mmCIF file of C-alpha atoms in Angstrom:
data_model
loop_
_atom_site.group_PDB
_atom_site.id
_atom_site.type_symbol
_atom_site.label_atom_id
_atom_site.label_comp_id
_atom_site.label_asym_id
_atom_site.label_seq_id
_atom_site.Cartn_x
_atom_site.Cartn_y
_atom_site.Cartn_z
ATOM 1 C CA MET A 27 3.800 -14.000 -61.702
ATOM 2 C CA ILE A 28 5.335 -12.232 -58.706
ATOM 3 C CA THR A 29 5.680 -14.912 -56.053
ATOM 4 C CA ALA A 30 7.555 -13.025 -53.325
ATOM 5 C CA PRO A 31 9.375 -9.716 -52.842
ATOM 6 C CA GLY A 32 12.169 -9.589 -55.389
ATOM 7 C CA HIS A 33 11.078 -12.698 -57.258
ATOM 8 C CA ALA A 34 9.105 -12.906 -60.511
ATOM 9 C CA GLU A 35 8.864 -15.743 -63.005
ATOM 10 C CA VAL A 36 6.971 -16.832 -66.100
ATOM 11 C CA GLN A 37 4.592 -19.691 -65.341
ATOM 12 C CA ASP A 38 2.341 -21.869 -67.503
ATOM 13 C CA LEU A 39 -1.180 -21.582 -66.147
ATOM 14 C CA PRO A 40 -4.614 -22.770 -67.337
ATOM 15 C CA ALA A 41 -6.194 -20.509 -69.920
ATOM 16 C CA PRO A 42 -8.916 -18.245 -68.507
ATOM 17 C CA ILE A 43 -12.566 -19.006 -69.142
ATOM 18 C CA ALA A 44 -15.091 -16.209 -69.535
ATOM 19 C CA ALA A 45 -17.518 -16.248 -66.615
ATOM 20 C CA PRO A 46 -21.021 -14.824 -67.119
ATOM 21 C CA GLY A 47 -20.685 -11.153 -68.032
ATOM 22 C CA GLU A 48 -16.990 -11.533 -68.905
ATOM 23 C CA VAL A 49 -14.880 -11.756 -72.036
ATOM 24 C CA VAL A 50 -11.518 -13.339 -72.705
ATOM 25 C CA VAL A 51 -9.032 -11.081 -74.463
ATOM 26 C CA ASP A 52 -5.974 -12.229 -76.392
ATOM 27 C CA VAL A 53 -3.469 -9.709 -75.043
ATOM 28 C CA GLN A 54 -1.239 -8.171 -77.693
ATOM 29 C CA ARG A 55 0.614 -5.576 -75.668
ATOM 30 C CA ALA A 56 0.899 -4.655 -71.994
ATOM 31 C CA GLY A 57 2.925 -2.169 -69.996
ATOM 32 C CA ILE A 58 4.494 -2.100 -66.573
ATOM 33 C CA CYS A 59 4.366 0.841 -64.191
ATOM 34 C CA GLY A 60 5.438 1.997 -60.771
ATOM 35 C CA THR A 61 2.681 0.000 -59.063
ATOM 36 C CA ASP A 62 4.082 -3.204 -60.563
ATOM 37 C CA LEU A 63 7.555 -2.301 -59.336
ATOM 38 C CA GLU A 64 6.170 -1.725 -55.842
ATOM 39 C CA PHE A 65 4.604 -5.182 -55.887
ATOM 40 C CA PHE A 66 7.961 -6.619 -56.952
ATOM 41 C CA SER A 67 9.798 -4.821 -54.147
ATOM 42 C CA GLY A 68 7.126 -5.638 -51.574
ATOM 43 C CA ALA A 69 6.463 -1.970 -50.783
ATOM 44 C CA MET A 70 2.980 -1.753 -52.314
ATOM 45 C CA ALA A 71 0.475 -0.735 -49.628
ATOM 46 C CA TYR A 72 -2.138 -3.302 -50.677
ATOM 47 C CA LEU A 73 0.244 -6.087 -49.655
ATOM 48 C CA HIS A 74 0.160 -4.731 -46.110
ATOM 49 C CA SER A 75 -3.563 -3.908 -45.964
ATOM 50 C CA GLY A 76 -4.697 -7.338 -47.143
ATOM 51 C CA HIS A 77 -6.036 -6.177 -50.506
ATOM 52 C CA ALA A 78 -3.325 -8.113 -52.363
ATOM 53 C CA ALA A 79 -1.158 -11.157 -51.679
ATOM 54 C CA TYR A 80 1.498 -13.247 -53.383
ATOM 55 C CA PRO A 81 1.507 -15.018 -55.751
ATOM 56 C CA MET A 82 -0.054 -12.499 -58.090
ATOM 57 C CA ARG A 83 -0.229 -11.843 -61.790
ATOM 58 C CA ILE A 84 0.360 -8.182 -62.569
ATOM 59 C CA GLY A 85 -0.601 -6.105 -65.621
ATOM 60 C CA HIS A 86 -3.201 -3.343 -65.778
ATOM 61 C CA GLU A 87 -2.035 -1.347 -68.834
ATOM 62 C CA TRP A 88 -3.006 -3.444 -71.821
ATOM 63 C CA MET A 89 -4.771 -3.912 -75.127
ATOM 64 C CA GLY A 90 -5.799 -6.917 -77.159
ATOM 65 C CA THR A 91 -8.549 -8.607 -79.172
ATOM 66 C CA VAL A 92 -11.648 -10.255 -77.703
ATOM 67 C CA SER A 93 -11.575 -13.978 -78.466
ATOM 68 C CA ALA A 94 -14.444 -15.363 -76.350
ATOM 69 C CA VAL A 95 -17.481 -14.137 -74.444
ATOM 70 C CA GLY A 96 -19.351 -15.483 -71.457
ATOM 71 C CA VAL A 97 -23.052 -15.905 -70.902
ATOM 72 C CA GLY A 98 -24.937 -12.641 -71.248
ATOM 73 C CA VAL A 99 -22.289 -10.874 -73.340
ATOM 74 C CA ASP A 100 -22.992 -9.666 -76.872
ATOM 75 C CA PRO A 101 -20.995 -11.939 -79.232
ATOM 76 C CA ALA A 102 -20.352 -8.889 -81.425
ATOM 77 C CA TRP A 103 -17.438 -8.160 -79.079
ATOM 78 C CA ILE A 104 -15.503 -11.096 -80.570
ATOM 79 C CA GLY A 105 -12.732 -9.848 -82.854
ATOM 80 C CA ARG A 106 -12.793 -6.285 -81.550
ATOM 81 C CA ARG A 107 -9.617 -4.519 -80.475
ATOM 82 C CA VAL A 108 -10.088 -3.260 -76.933
ATOM 83 C CA THR A 109 -8.556 -1.995 -73.780
ATOM 84 C CA GLY A 110 -10.237 -2.128 -70.400
ATOM 85 C CA ASP A 111 -10.778 -0.383 -67.101
ATOM 86 C CA THR A 112 -8.560 -1.513 -64.237
ATOM 87 C CA MET A 113 -11.167 -0.676 -61.588
ATOM 88 C CA LEU A 114 -13.925 -3.282 -61.417
ATOM 89 C CA GLY A 115 -16.643 -2.106 -59.041
ATOM 90 C CA CYS A 116 -19.195 -4.418 -57.476
ATOM 91 C CA GLY A 117 -21.945 -2.853 -59.574
ATOM 92 C CA ALA A 118 -24.452 -2.844 -56.731
ATOM 93 C CA CYS A 119 -23.392 -0.181 -54.227
ATOM 94 C CA ARG A 120 -24.215 3.537 -54.025
ATOM 95 C CA ARG A 121 -20.838 4.548 -55.478
ATOM 96 C CA CYS A 122 -21.210 2.240 -58.462
ATOM 97 C CA ASP A 123 -24.769 3.482 -59.031
ATOM 98 C CA ARG A 124 -23.410 7.033 -59.188
ATOM 99 C CA GLY A 125 -20.683 6.194 -61.707
ATOM 100 C CA ARG A 126 -17.922 6.079 -59.109
ATOM 101 C CA GLN A 127 -17.136 2.403 -59.421
ATOM 102 C CA HIS A 128 -13.425 3.257 -59.355
ATOM 103 C CA VAL A 129 -13.778 4.056 -55.629
ATOM 104 C CA CYS A 130 -16.139 1.177 -54.825
ATOM 105 C CA GLU A 131 -15.198 -0.267 -51.444
ATOM 106 C CA ARG A 132 -15.574 -3.816 -52.791
ATOM 107 C CA ARG A 133 -13.853 -3.220 -56.104
ATOM 108 C CA LEU A 134 -11.373 -5.545 -57.707
ATOM 109 C CA GLU A 135 -8.435 -4.016 -59.578
ATOM 110 C CA LEU A 136 -7.129 -5.993 -62.521
ATOM 111 C CA GLY A 137 -3.628 -7.200 -61.716
ATOM 112 C CA ILE A 138 -3.568 -5.177 -58.493
ATOM 113 C CA ARG A 139 -6.284 -5.778 -55.911
ATOM 114 C CA GLY A 140 -8.508 -8.613 -54.784
ATOM 115 C CA GLY A 141 -6.702 -11.410 -56.613
ATOM 116 C CA LYS A 142 -8.029 -10.508 -60.078
ATOM 117 C CA PRO A 143 -5.339 -11.819 -62.485
ATOM 118 C CA GLY A 144 -3.723 -9.143 -64.632
ATOM 119 C CA ALA A 145 -2.927 -8.807 -68.298
ATOM 120 C CA LEU A 146 0.781 -9.682 -68.409
ATOM 121 C CA ALA A 147 -0.205 -12.989 -69.951
ATOM 122 C CA GLU A 148 -1.297 -14.336 -73.291
ATOM 123 C CA GLN A 149 -4.945 -13.993 -72.257
ATOM 124 C CA VAL A 150 -6.933 -12.130 -69.620
ATOM 125 C CA ALA A 151 -10.550 -12.404 -68.484
ATOM 126 C CA THR A 152 -12.359 -9.183 -67.625
ATOM 127 C CA PRO A 153 -15.966 -7.957 -67.362
ATOM 128 C CA ALA A 154 -17.459 -6.831 -70.653
ATOM 129 C CA ARG A 155 -18.691 -3.657 -68.932
ATOM 130 C CA SER A 156 -15.052 -2.607 -68.428
ATOM 131 C CA LEU A 157 -14.169 -2.681 -72.132
ATOM 132 C CA HIS A 158 -13.384 0.281 -74.348
ATOM 133 C CA ARG A 159 -13.184 -0.275 -78.090
ATOM 134 C CA LEU A 160 -10.017 0.953 -79.806
ATOM 135 C CA PRO A 161 -10.440 2.607 -83.205
ATOM 136 C CA ASP A 162 -8.013 1.766 -86.008
ATOM 137 C CA ALA A 163 -6.330 5.156 -85.483
ATOM 138 C CA VAL A 164 -5.102 3.948 -82.067
ATOM 139 C CA ASP A 165 -2.352 1.408 -82.704
ATOM 140 C CA ASP A 166 -1.293 -1.292 -80.253
ATOM 141 C CA ALA A 167 1.359 0.846 -78.556
ATOM 142 C CA ARG A 168 -1.041 3.701 -77.903
ATOM 143 C CA GLY A 169 -3.749 1.240 -76.903
ATOM 144 C CA ALA A 170 -1.580 -0.090 -74.094
ATOM 145 C CA LEU A 171 -0.948 3.500 -72.989
ATOM 146 C CA VAL A 172 -4.626 4.398 -72.606
ATOM 147 C CA GLU A 173 -4.688 3.485 -68.897
ATOM 148 C CA PRO A 174 -1.791 5.723 -67.813
ATOM 149 C CA GLY A 175 -3.035 8.337 -70.248
ATOM 150 C CA GLY A 176 -6.439 8.280 -68.585
ATOM 151 C CA ASN A 177 -4.868 9.153 -65.252
ATOM 152 C CA ALA A 178 -3.090 12.117 -66.812
ATOM 153 C CA PHE A 179 -6.212 13.152 -68.720
ATOM 154 C CA ARG A 180 -8.127 13.345 -65.433
ATOM 155 C CA ALA A 181 -5.318 15.247 -63.718
ATOM 156 C CA VAL A 182 -5.366 17.901 -66.429
ATOM 157 C CA GLU A 183 -9.155 18.022 -66.257
ATOM 158 C CA GLY A 184 -8.782 18.620 -62.515
ATOM 159 C CA ALA A 185 -6.399 21.498 -63.195
ATOM 160 C CA ALA A 186 -9.177 23.202 -65.213
ATOM 161 C CA LEU A 187 -6.651 24.792 -67.541
ATOM 162 C CA ARG A 188 -7.573 27.507 -69.991
ATOM 163 C CA PRO A 189 -5.489 28.538 -73.025
ATOM 164 C CA GLY A 190 -2.608 30.677 -71.812
ATOM 165 C CA ASP A 191 -2.626 29.381 -68.235
ATOM 166 C CA ARG A 192 0.767 28.531 -66.808
ATOM 167 C CA CYS A 193 0.965 24.963 -65.482
ATOM 168 C CA LEU A 194 3.811 23.400 -63.535
ATOM 169 C CA VAL A 195 4.120 19.597 -63.444
ATOM 170 C CA LEU A 196 6.174 18.127 -60.595
ATOM 171 C CA GLY A 197 7.807 14.826 -61.551
ATOM 172 C CA PRO A 198 8.418 13.981 -65.222
ATOM 173 C CA GLY A 199 7.881 10.227 -64.989
ATOM 174 C CA THR A 200 5.321 8.497 -67.185
ATOM 175 C CA ILE A 201 2.280 10.139 -65.581
ATOM 176 C CA GLY A 202 3.941 13.542 -65.247
ATOM 177 C CA LEU A 203 5.011 13.563 -68.875
ATOM 178 C CA LEU A 204 1.556 12.492 -70.001
ATOM 179 C CA CYS A 205 0.088 15.293 -67.874
ATOM 180 C CA ALA A 206 2.431 17.723 -69.608
ATOM 181 C CA LEU A 207 1.346 16.451 -73.034
ATOM 182 C CA PHE A 208 -2.353 16.797 -72.223
ATOM 183 C CA ALA A 209 -1.798 20.219 -70.631
ATOM 184 C CA ARG A 210 0.022 21.404 -73.746
ATOM 185 C CA ALA A 211 -2.842 20.099 -75.885
ATOM 186 C CA ALA A 212 -5.199 22.188 -73.723
ATOM 187 C CA GLY A 213 -3.278 25.325 -74.700
ATOM 188 C CA ALA A 214 -1.405 25.844 -71.433
ATOM 189 C CA GLU A 215 2.148 27.081 -71.049
ATOM 190 C CA VAL A 216 3.733 23.969 -69.567
ATOM 191 C CA HIS A 217 6.746 23.795 -67.259
ATOM 192 C CA LEU A 218 8.173 20.717 -65.550
ATOM 193 C CA LEU A 219 10.199 20.320 -62.375
ATOM 194 C CA ALA A 220 12.605 17.386 -62.652
ATOM 195 C CA ARG A 221 14.623 15.632 -59.976
ATOM 196 C CA ASP A 222 17.827 15.788 -62.001
ATOM 197 C CA GLU A 223 19.237 16.731 -65.378
ATOM 198 C CA VAL A 224 18.835 13.197 -66.756
ATOM 199 C CA SER A 225 15.037 13.234 -66.463
ATOM 200 C CA ALA A 226 14.973 16.902 -67.488
ATOM 201 C CA ALA A 227 16.891 16.108 -70.669
ATOM 202 C CA PHE A 228 14.401 13.434 -71.714
ATOM 203 C CA ALA A 229 11.454 15.770 -71.109
ATOM 204 C CA ARG A 230 13.064 18.287 -73.457
ATOM 205 C CA THR A 231 13.101 15.672 -76.240
ATOM 206 C CA LEU A 232 9.296 15.831 -76.150
ATOM 207 C CA GLY A 233 9.401 19.504 -77.067
ATOM 208 C CA PHE A 234 9.215 21.005 -73.575
ATOM 209 C CA ASP A 235 11.727 23.819 -73.317
ATOM 210 C CA ASP A 236 10.788 24.920 -69.798
ATOM 211 C CA VAL A 237 12.125 22.012 -67.767
ATOM 212 C CA TRP A 238 13.783 22.891 -64.484
ATOM 213 C CA THR A 239 15.561 21.404 -61.529
ATOM 214 C CA GLU A 240 14.813 22.797 -58.065
ATOM 215 C CA GLU A 241 17.767 25.160 -57.981
ATOM 216 C CA ARG A 242 16.849 26.653 -61.375
ATOM 217 C CA LEU A 243 13.063 26.895 -61.006
ATOM 218 C CA PRO A 244 12.053 30.463 -61.892
ATOM 219 C CA ARG A 245 9.744 32.564 -59.725
ATOM 220 C CA LEU A 246 6.623 32.672 -61.866
ATOM 221 C CA PRO A 247 2.911 32.680 -61.084
ATOM 222 C CA TRP A 248 1.666 29.110 -61.532
ATOM 223 C CA ASP A 249 -2.066 28.937 -62.265
ATOM 224 C CA ALA A 250 -2.056 25.200 -61.633
ATOM 225 C CA VAL A 251 0.449 22.755 -60.193
ATOM 226 C CA ILE A 252 0.115 19.019 -60.896
ATOM 227 C CA GLU A 253 2.000 16.875 -58.391
ATOM 228 C CA ALA A 254 2.890 13.623 -60.160
ATOM 229 C CA SER A 255 5.950 12.457 -58.218
ATOM 230 C CA ASN A 256 6.485 9.880 -55.476
ATOM 231 C CA SER A 257 8.180 12.382 -53.176
ATOM 232 C CA PRO A 258 6.588 12.922 -49.746
ATOM 233 C CA LEU A 259 7.831 16.528 -49.817
ATOM 234 C CA LEU A 260 6.462 17.754 -53.127
ATOM 235 C CA PRO A 261 2.732 17.867 -52.255
ATOM 236 C CA ALA A 262 3.443 20.679 -49.789
ATOM 237 C CA ARG A 263 5.762 22.279 -52.332
ATOM 238 C CA ALA A 264 2.923 22.271 -54.869
ATOM 239 C CA LEU A 265 0.711 24.180 -52.463
ATOM 240 C CA ASP A 266 3.529 26.626 -51.748
ATOM 241 C CA LEU A 267 4.119 27.281 -55.453
ATOM 242 C CA VAL A 268 0.578 27.633 -56.786
ATOM 243 C CA GLU A 269 -0.974 31.070 -57.222
ATOM 244 C CA PRO A 270 -3.677 32.133 -54.763
ATOM 245 C CA GLY A 271 -6.991 31.095 -56.251
ATOM 246 C CA GLY A 272 -5.257 28.428 -58.348
ATOM 247 C CA ARG A 273 -5.518 24.664 -58.352
ATOM 248 C CA THR A 274 -3.264 21.857 -57.151
ATOM 249 C CA VAL A 275 -3.807 18.350 -58.469
ATOM 250 C CA TYR A 276 -2.439 15.376 -56.556
ATOM 251 C CA ILE A 277 -1.941 12.240 -58.619
ATOM 252 C CA GLY A 278 1.456 11.079 -57.323
ATOM 253 C CA LEU A 279 1.684 8.701 -54.369
ATOM 254 C CA ALA A 280 4.597 8.585 -51.949
ATOM 255 C CA GLY A 281 5.612 5.534 -49.950
ATOM 256 C CA THR A 282 5.279 7.511 -46.713
ATOM 257 C CA PRO A 283 2.723 10.138 -45.620
ATOM 258 C CA SER A 284 2.929 13.381 -47.592
ATOM 259 C CA LEU A 285 1.499 16.277 -45.623
ATOM 260 C CA ILE A 286 0.099 19.677 -46.570
ATOM 261 C CA ASP A 287 -0.874 22.554 -44.292
ATOM 262 C CA THR A 288 -4.602 23.131 -44.780
ATOM 263 C CA ARG A 289 -4.175 26.663 -43.435
ATOM 264 C CA ASP A 290 -2.206 27.445 -46.582
ATOM 265 C CA LEU A 291 -4.900 25.775 -48.648
ATOM 266 C CA ALA A 292 -7.631 27.923 -47.120
ATOM 267 C CA LEU A 293 -5.748 31.198 -46.848
ATOM 268 C CA LYS A 294 -4.638 30.988 -50.483
ATOM 269 C CA ASP A 295 -8.163 29.974 -51.595
ATOM 270 C CA VAL A 296 -6.660 27.041 -53.486
ATOM 271 C CA THR A 297 -8.697 24.201 -54.945
ATOM 272 C CA ALA A 298 -7.022 20.838 -54.305
ATOM 273 C CA VAL A 299 -8.013 17.844 -56.445
ATOM 274 C CA GLY A 300 -7.084 14.222 -55.806
ATOM 275 C CA VAL A 301 -7.063 11.736 -58.677
ATOM 276 C CA LEU A 302 -7.391 7.958 -58.329
ATOM 277 C CA SER A 303 -7.518 5.886 -61.487
ATOM 278 C CA ALA A 304 -8.052 6.472 -65.163
ATOM 279 C CA SER A 305 -11.633 5.190 -65.180
ATOM 280 C CA PRO A 306 -13.565 8.386 -66.007
ATOM 281 C CA GLY A 307 -10.817 9.490 -68.417
ATOM 282 C CA LEU A 308 -10.417 6.417 -70.624
ATOM 283 C CA ALA A 309 -12.848 7.447 -73.357
ATOM 284 C CA GLY A 310 -11.411 10.966 -73.570
ATOM 285 C CA THR A 311 -7.886 9.579 -73.771
ATOM 286 C CA ILE A 312 -8.789 7.239 -76.632
ATOM 287 C CA ASP A 313 -10.353 10.166 -78.495
ATOM 288 C CA ALA A 314 -7.252 12.324 -77.949
ATOM 289 C CA TYR A 315 -4.929 9.556 -79.148
ATOM 290 C CA ALA A 316 -7.109 8.831 -82.186
ATOM 291 C CA ALA A 317 -7.177 12.506 -83.165
ATOM 292 C CA GLY A 318 -3.403 12.815 -82.787
ATOM 293 C CA VAL A 319 -3.818 15.538 -80.161
ATOM 294 C CA VAL A 320 -1.497 13.598 -77.834
ATOM 295 C CA ASP A 321 1.034 10.948 -78.903
ATOM 296 C CA PRO A 322 2.382 8.970 -75.928
ATOM 297 C CA ARG A 323 4.586 6.566 -77.892
ATOM 298 C CA PRO A 324 7.902 8.425 -77.388
ATOM 299 C CA LEU A 325 7.669 7.444 -73.699
ATOM 300 C CA ILE A 326 8.275 3.772 -74.563
ATOM 301 C CA ALA A 327 11.904 2.853 -73.939
ATOM 302 C CA ALA A 328 11.635 -0.692 -75.295
ATOM 303 C CA THR A 329 9.195 -3.455 -76.140
ATOM 304 C CA VAL A 330 10.319 -6.803 -74.738
ATOM 305 C CA THR A 331 9.123 -10.386 -74.388
ATOM 306 C CA LEU A 332 7.442 -11.854 -71.336
ATOM 307 C CA ASP A 333 10.595 -13.865 -70.595
ATOM 308 C CA GLU A 334 12.608 -10.644 -70.347
ATOM 309 C CA LEU A 335 10.228 -9.000 -67.907
ATOM 310 C CA PRO A 336 11.467 -10.452 -64.567
ATOM 311 C CA ALA A 337 14.897 -8.910 -65.148
ATOM 312 C CA ILE A 338 13.339 -5.532 -65.952
ATOM 313 C CA LEU A 339 11.273 -5.657 -62.762
ATOM 314 C CA ALA A 340 14.552 -6.250 -60.940
ATOM 315 C CA GLY A 341 16.026 -3.084 -62.451
ATOM 316 C CA ALA A 342 17.756 -4.273 -65.619
ATOM 317 C CA ARG A 343 17.609 -2.075 -68.698
ATOM 318 C CA PRO A 344 17.957 -4.033 -71.941
ATOM 319 C CA ALA A 345 20.612 -3.116 -74.467
ATOM 320 C CA GLY A 346 19.333 -0.614 -76.980
ATOM 321 C CA ALA A 347 16.543 0.696 -74.757
ATOM 322 C CA GLY A 348 15.656 4.323 -75.231
ATOM 323 C CA ARG A 349 15.569 6.954 -72.512
ATOM 324 C CA GLY A 350 11.808 6.839 -71.944
ATOM 325 C CA PRO A 351 10.301 5.651 -68.662
ATOM 326 C CA LYS A 352 7.911 3.012 -70.024
ATOM 327 C CA PHE A 353 8.483 -0.658 -70.919
ATOM 328 C CA HIS A 354 6.024 -2.649 -72.965
ATOM 329 C CA VAL A 355 5.667 -6.385 -73.375
ATOM 330 C CA ALA A 356 4.535 -7.813 -76.720
ATOM 331 C CA LEU A 357 2.600 -11.058 -76.342
#
């Protein structure tokens, strides 16, 4: 539980009960991400808009096994390994009817928005309609990386890459690296722009030779640019770099407004795509993981216990942790 900016603790709480239409999942593994760190720091926008409030239980990257079902849910779910959608639409509005529940105005977001408790706990309750079954070929580590993978999957879909296209990814954090992995699987020539040599060096361990810092970035025609950083300056840089007639994909979020000049967008005939959430990309990500087309596991720096998590949220890095950007909790 995060109870205030800069303060997180493990609490004993009543076990969840499956409401009608819900299941209870025994969580086996969950990850933390930049959104969780923003909640810990107090910078997350939802805290200031009223969509979230302390105390809150975080955790929206997870997998586990269904242990109970509520009224109206097929009992065949019990015992199945699953992950689930973070975005829980109301199910009754025009957006939900059109399959856009991830932008439903009244949506809850598991562990993020509307007070829906997250999955950094031994158990989590979630609607059965949000579940995605995990095949045996997707182990627990990959299962807990389906949600971030789904975001990257959608970003690469938005880039509309063809084999041989040259794609530049700005920001090799978890999402940026996953974008690079999916773009490579699509047959693109993938380059990454890193903030510094430390992040560049880790990206190279994943088999990406063309990793640059700003001062070394070559002048090349970029068919697509995926902006996956938290820099307020890089969205405009993406538009500056992309080839006329190309595509820019915006999946990174800065803490302050990040502006682009729409004159450049129009005069270069660029297609700009914004991506919110993994929802439409979860099934495709599971398929890619199961087929071995993309393996996200090298991004995991360490797998820790729930008791160790508050220190990690505060910036600690446990002894023996790898260089990857992702931490997992085993429950």
